[in-house]
Amino acid sequence: MKINFDEVDYKEMYKVGNVIKDCDDILFLVVESSSGGYALVNLTDNIVTATHETLKELADINEDEGDTLVNAEINVF
């Protein structure tokens, strides 16, 4: 995995497919649920957060000024 960190407005980070590093250095992937709504997948512990109806709601509950957008390239072999 190759990871680069970019500074972006934290409100713009919460989009499907984005990887976010929080202030505790944990990586999260923003996903759309198959049953509708949006959630975060903790890439360290493989845990999915509660699903929220909109990306705005997901961001409002989870955003932190210490969040960083990660430019991650994930290779699956």
C-alpha positions as a printed NumPy array, in Angstrom:
array([[  0.   ,   0.   ,   0.   ],
       [  1.302,   3.448,  -0.891],
       [ -0.066,   6.297,   1.25 ],
       [  0.193,  10.069,   0.8  ],
       [ -1.453,  12.602,   3.112],
       [ -3.182,  15.696,   1.678],
       [ -4.697,  18.664,   3.489],
       [ -8.308,  19.17 ,   2.424],
       [-11.332,  20.847,   3.972],
       [-12.601,  18.166,   6.351],
       [-16.204,  18.642,   5.169],
       [-15.085,  17.601,   1.658],
       [-13.34 ,  14.435,   2.899],
       [-16.485,  12.477,   3.621],
       [-17.187,  11.105,   0.124],
       [-17.578,   7.466,  -0.911],
       [-14.205,   5.872,  -1.638],
       [-12.139,   8.357,   0.354],
       [ -9.727,   7.147,   3.015],
       [ -9.461,   9.349,   6.115],
       [ -6.859,   9.311,   8.903],
       [ -8.27 ,  10.518,  12.206],
       [ -6.405,  12.232,  15.052],
       [ -5.598,   8.796,  16.564],
       [ -3.87 ,   7.717,  13.295],
       [ -6.651,   5.224,  12.467],
       [ -7.589,   4.851,   8.798],
       [-11.246,   4.789,   7.716],
       [-12.805,   4.129,   4.299],
       [-16.066,   5.935,   3.453],
       [-18.539,   3.415,   1.996],
       [-22.121,   3.215,   0.792],
       [-24.131,   0.462,   2.437],
       [-25.9  ,  -2.116,   0.266],
       [-29.032,  -1.462,   2.335],
       [-28.764,   2.294,   1.795],
       [-26.918,   4.963,   3.714],
       [-23.25 ,   5.564,   4.419],
       [-20.717,   4.3  ,   6.939],
       [-17.013,   4.232,   7.776],
       [-14.921,   1.058,   7.679],
       [-12.095,   1.044,  10.223],
       [ -9.212,  -0.343,   8.135],
       [ -7.221,  -1.23 ,  11.239],
       [ -9.841,  -3.307,  13.048],
       [-12.19 ,  -4.174,  10.131],
       [-15.14 ,  -2.68 ,  12.003],
       [-18.   ,  -0.832,  10.295],
       [-19.527,   2.18 ,  12.038],
       [-23.248,   2.821,  12.293],
       [-24.939,   3.632,   8.98 ],
       [-26.21 ,   7.164,   8.389],
       [-28.778,   8.256,   5.808],
       [-26.615,  10.944,   4.174],
       [-22.938,  11.765,   3.766],
       [-23.606,  15.069,   5.534],
       [-24.973,  13.226,   8.565],
       [-21.983,  10.85 ,   8.515],
       [-19.579,  13.796,   8.369],
       [-21.401,  15.818,  11.036],
       [-21.161,  12.936,  13.514],
       [-17.632,  11.733,  12.716],
       [-15.687,  14.749,  11.484],
       [-12.837,  16.195,  13.488],
       [-10.5  ,  19.054,  12.62 ],
       [ -7.599,  16.623,  13.016],
       [ -8.86 ,  14.431,  10.151],
       [ -6.645,  14.103,   7.086],
       [ -7.582,  12.917,   3.607],
       [ -5.32 ,  10.042,   2.6  ],
       [ -4.307,   9.319,  -0.973],
       [ -4.187,   5.538,  -0.622],
       [ -3.54 ,   3.01 ,  -3.343],
       [ -4.778,  -0.406,  -2.29 ],
       [ -3.463,  -3.386,  -4.229],
       [ -5.255,  -6.699,  -3.864],
       [ -3.388,  -9.794,  -4.977]])
